XYZ file of C-alpha atoms in Angstrom:
323
model
C -24.650 -19.958 61.869
C -26.660 -20.769 58.754
C -24.991 -21.830 55.530
C -26.109 -18.559 53.894
C -24.674 -16.456 56.707
C -21.417 -18.398 56.630
C -21.143 -17.873 52.876
C -21.893 -14.173 53.220
C -19.264 -13.819 55.949
C -16.681 -15.607 53.790
C -17.492 -13.291 50.868
C -17.155 -10.185 53.025
C -13.847 -11.401 54.423
C -12.566 -12.106 50.902
C -13.635 -8.660 49.713
C -11.973 -7.099 52.709
C -8.787 -9.002 51.990
C -8.817 -7.855 48.336
C -9.386 -4.250 49.391
C -6.478 -4.405 51.834
C -4.234 -5.970 49.196
C -5.184 -3.248 46.710
C -4.248 -0.541 49.225
C -0.825 -2.121 49.794
C -0.132 -2.811 46.103
C 2.585 -3.068 44.987
C 4.674 -4.398 47.848
C 6.945 -6.770 45.866
C 8.378 -7.484 42.421
C 5.992 -7.382 39.449
C 6.291 -9.735 36.487
C 5.362 -8.990 32.868
C 4.961 -12.194 30.851
C 5.711 -11.942 27.133
C 4.368 -14.901 25.086
C 7.189 -14.610 22.543
C 10.968 -14.884 22.649
C 13.610 -12.305 23.558
C 14.171 -9.744 20.837
C 10.605 -9.899 19.534
C 8.681 -6.643 19.189
C 6.382 -7.411 22.175
C 9.475 -8.229 24.228
C 11.130 -4.911 23.354
C 7.960 -2.986 24.220
C 7.582 -4.864 27.506
C 11.146 -4.070 28.578
C 10.768 -0.392 27.758
C 7.534 -0.327 29.755
C 9.046 -2.207 32.706
C 11.878 0.315 33.007
C 9.399 3.179 33.227
C 6.896 1.507 35.542
C 9.519 0.843 38.218
C 9.923 4.456 39.400
C 6.175 5.042 39.199
C 5.212 1.948 41.196
C 8.209 1.869 43.520
C 8.944 -1.794 42.830
C 11.126 -3.770 40.472
C 9.381 -4.946 37.285
C 10.867 -7.947 35.488
C 10.073 -9.380 32.047
C 9.644 -13.125 31.616
C 9.554 -14.701 28.168
C 7.227 -17.688 27.880
C 7.026 -18.515 24.192
C 5.112 -21.344 22.552
C 1.845 -22.365 20.883
C 1.601 -19.161 18.823
C 1.578 -17.057 21.966
C -1.029 -19.144 23.794
C 1.398 -20.545 26.367
C 2.481 -17.242 27.880
C -0.927 -15.611 27.580
C -2.493 -18.606 29.357
C 0.008 -18.150 32.200
C -1.321 -14.618 32.688
C -4.952 -15.736 32.433
C -4.417 -18.353 35.171
C -2.265 -16.195 37.481
C -3.502 -14.814 40.776
C -5.380 -11.553 40.134
C -3.236 -9.640 42.584
C -1.478 -7.223 40.238
C 1.890 -8.976 40.359
C 1.541 -10.913 37.089
C 0.782 -8.951 33.924
C 1.098 -9.741 30.238
C 2.145 -7.960 27.077
C 0.418 -9.571 24.124
C -0.760 -8.972 20.555
C -3.693 -9.668 18.267
C -2.783 -13.361 17.793
C -3.153 -14.686 21.359
C -5.886 -12.175 22.229
C -8.091 -12.540 19.130
C -6.895 -14.559 16.135
C -6.044 -17.770 17.956
C -9.635 -18.101 19.167
C -10.606 -18.367 15.489
C -7.671 -20.512 14.376
C -7.365 -23.209 17.058
C -10.027 -25.889 17.632
C -9.680 -25.304 21.381
C -7.975 -22.770 23.606
C -6.611 -23.135 27.159
C -8.142 -19.763 28.072
C -10.912 -17.441 26.939
C -9.496 -13.950 26.342
C -12.864 -12.274 26.887
C -13.508 -14.110 30.159
C -10.056 -14.692 31.631
C -8.133 -11.514 30.779
C -8.583 -7.874 31.689
C -7.448 -5.367 29.033
C -5.439 -2.560 30.645
C -4.157 -0.469 27.735
C -2.907 -0.667 24.185
C 0.750 0.328 24.383
C 1.356 1.086 20.729
C 0.853 0.045 17.150
C 3.312 -0.964 14.461
C 2.235 -0.494 10.844
C 2.407 -3.444 8.499
C 3.781 -2.837 5.022
C 3.093 -4.474 1.663
C 6.558 -5.177 0.238
C 7.937 -6.856 -2.875
C 11.248 -8.101 -4.144
C 12.870 -5.088 -5.889
C 13.399 -7.105 -9.089
C 9.632 -7.315 -9.495
C 8.555 -4.710 -12.100
C 5.919 -3.166 -9.817
C 6.319 0.338 -8.393
C 2.859 0.585 -6.864
C -0.107 -1.577 -5.867
C -1.889 -1.203 -9.213
C 1.160 -2.476 -11.108
C 1.544 -5.353 -8.653
C -2.064 -6.447 -9.094
C -1.708 -6.274 -12.870
C 1.245 -8.681 -12.680
C -0.597 -11.060 -10.365
C -3.728 -11.103 -12.538
C -1.727 -11.725 -15.705
C 0.106 -14.784 -14.342
C -0.951 -15.716 -10.769
C 0.775 -19.116 -10.834
C 4.143 -17.427 -11.329
C 4.113 -15.678 -7.952
C 4.018 -16.631 -4.262
C 3.684 -14.601 -1.089
C 5.493 -15.062 2.197
C 4.118 -14.683 5.709
C 5.650 -14.903 9.156
C 3.467 -17.911 9.957
C 0.098 -19.539 9.263
C -2.655 -17.444 10.816
C -0.356 -14.527 11.560
C -1.437 -10.968 10.858
C 1.088 -11.053 8.007
C -0.752 -14.030 6.483
C -4.276 -12.731 7.031
C -3.532 -9.250 5.717
C -2.167 -10.635 2.455
C -5.136 -12.988 2.080
C -7.477 -10.038 2.640
C -5.686 -7.996 -0.027
C -5.985 -10.876 -2.493
C -9.658 -11.432 -1.625
C -10.463 -7.770 -2.248
C -8.498 -7.848 -5.503
C -10.002 -11.088 -6.830
C -6.581 -12.714 -7.209
C -5.218 -16.001 -5.872
C -1.499 -16.366 -5.133
C 0.054 -19.329 -3.330
C 1.082 -18.812 0.294
C 4.490 -19.834 1.690
C 4.594 -19.551 5.492
C 7.866 -19.023 7.361
C 8.785 -19.167 11.028
C 9.082 -15.445 11.670
C 10.160 -12.243 9.960
C 13.875 -13.080 9.429
C 13.118 -16.212 7.398
C 10.366 -14.526 5.374
C 12.565 -11.521 4.651
C 15.467 -13.736 3.563
C 13.204 -15.560 1.107
C 11.936 -12.254 -0.259
C 15.433 -10.861 -0.771
C 16.544 -14.061 -2.561
C 13.481 -13.967 -4.793
C 12.160 -17.328 -3.543
C 8.889 -15.454 -2.948
C 7.870 -12.162 -4.493
C 5.639 -10.289 -2.045
C 4.523 -10.117 1.566
C 2.918 -8.029 4.264
C 5.469 -7.569 7.036
C 5.795 -5.531 10.238
C 7.468 -2.206 9.498
C 10.192 -2.845 12.058
C 11.447 -5.852 10.128
C 10.828 -4.527 6.617
C 11.703 -0.823 6.518
C 15.444 -1.037 7.263
C 15.715 -3.342 4.235
C 13.560 -1.017 2.151
C 15.933 1.812 3.032
C 18.870 -0.382 1.925
C 17.177 -1.142 -1.394
C 16.771 -4.843 -0.636
C 12.960 -4.632 -0.588
C 10.445 -2.240 -2.119
C 7.525 -0.917 -0.041
C 4.260 -0.283 -1.892
C 1.684 0.550 0.798
C 0.967 0.663 4.501
C -1.936 -1.391 5.860
C -3.470 1.311 8.076
C -6.634 3.359 7.465
C -4.532 6.542 7.314
C -0.903 7.238 6.529
C 1.414 6.397 9.388
C 3.307 9.308 10.980
C 6.254 6.912 11.040
C 6.023 6.362 7.252
C 4.398 9.543 5.950
C 5.500 9.076 2.338
C 4.015 5.580 2.000
C 0.419 5.479 0.669
C -2.297 3.445 2.343
C -3.991 0.493 0.688
C -7.124 2.608 0.434
C -5.238 5.292 -1.468
C -3.918 2.494 -3.678
C -7.399 1.280 -4.602
C -7.932 -1.524 -2.048
C -10.736 -0.739 0.393
C -11.432 -2.373 3.729
C -8.087 -3.982 4.546
C -6.518 -2.795 7.796
C -3.751 -4.665 9.612
C -2.610 -2.859 12.733
C 0.114 -4.754 14.625
C -0.719 -3.350 18.054
C 0.731 -4.422 21.397
C -1.310 -4.354 24.605
C -1.013 -4.840 28.348
C -3.389 -7.328 29.990
C -3.932 -8.773 33.468
C -5.908 -11.644 35.016
C -9.630 -10.925 34.746
C -10.434 -10.526 38.448
C -7.817 -7.854 39.120
C -9.259 -5.419 41.698
C -10.444 -2.182 40.047
C -8.251 -0.056 42.322
C -5.105 -1.857 41.115
C -6.238 -1.807 37.494
C -6.866 1.936 37.713
C -3.499 2.708 39.253
C -1.719 0.475 36.773
C -3.491 2.066 33.801
C -2.562 5.547 35.002
C 1.093 4.525 35.396
C 1.113 3.075 31.877
C -0.365 6.224 30.366
C 2.238 8.347 32.159
C 5.041 6.084 30.926
C 3.836 6.246 27.319
C 3.696 10.039 27.481
C 7.406 10.296 28.314
C 9.349 11.805 25.394
C 12.148 9.269 25.871
C 9.702 6.363 25.789
C 8.031 7.723 22.657
C 11.343 8.099 20.879
C 12.558 4.605 21.742
C 9.297 3.064 20.560
C 9.315 5.042 17.328
C 12.855 3.892 16.556
C 11.294 0.417 16.372
C 8.426 1.728 14.214
C 5.965 1.552 17.123
C 3.639 4.525 17.553
C 2.786 4.966 21.281
C -0.936 4.998 22.077
C -2.249 4.406 25.572
C -5.997 4.511 26.098
C -8.623 3.013 28.377
C -9.669 -0.598 28.965
C -12.954 0.096 27.157
C -11.071 1.354 24.100
C -8.908 -1.770 24.219
C -12.030 -3.970 24.375
C -13.500 -2.155 21.380
C -10.312 -2.879 19.443
C -10.528 -6.576 20.319
C -14.137 -6.754 19.127
C -13.289 -4.970 15.881
C -10.400 -7.351 15.187
C -12.657 -10.361 15.754
C -15.181 -9.009 13.244
C -12.468 -8.043 10.754
C -10.553 -11.301 10.575
C -13.286 -13.895 11.142
C -14.532 -13.767 7.510
C -10.973 -13.934 6.123
C -10.121 -16.980 8.237
C -13.360 -18.791 7.433
C -13.308 -18.077 3.699
C -9.732 -19.315 3.353
C -10.203 -22.308 5.686
C -7.205 -21.320 7.822
C -6.675 -23.587 10.834
C -4.022 -24.272 13.445
C -3.494 -27.470 15.405
C -5.629 -30.537 14.963
């Protein structure tokens, strides 16, 4: 047998094996890797999804937290897993887009090594201030910052986070510079805001709005192109006079890139069904997550748009991670 014929035979056998595996899928436990710790928003979304995939797929679905390296560690584990449909990932804009712009090197290429399945939902980000600050809207806030920029600082939930980039984009559009104080997550940033150590921030709604309702923070605007159905009384940045700043904290389901199309299709359908459940919608909305769903192509379009949106902000501000 010639080398070409042997190679062709091996390819056909491999394709046949993949087709057979796709027909049998799933025949054992599935694993959803979350690249952040227990209790994080992606973790909560993953666990809600796992509970609703089990009856649809007829197999147990477990969630594994693999935090580290700004989400790169867990997302890399998904990228390097066997593309057999038994290892999936729930991830966010950082590991899927921003980190490719922030880190000098990455252990995986999201565009090459990961297959987008569906966006699960989006959580609005909110521009908030310490309630002692004499600013009731965005215009009043910008007037304060322009009058004495050295007096104020803004918090973020980490260098290169959506929280950081959104605030930098707001300042860029407004022609104001305010010093940045990064914190290791929402709890620390919120604590600093409440104490008055920092005066303003863009934070995920899930972490900010309960404190707004308690009067410990003041919300000025939502960072979405239109008002959020979860926060209908809060104006957008555009309504507040700042154009072109959108920070959508979405959560998505991904798989290894070479996942057979038959498995990807069945998985996507199961996800869409799960997200359409009234109980699932309600539980997500309690956490300020608006359920979405959608196709892999729509997910890819979102990834491309995020890359175009945040690249200029990162480059102009010289934001870097690692060495």
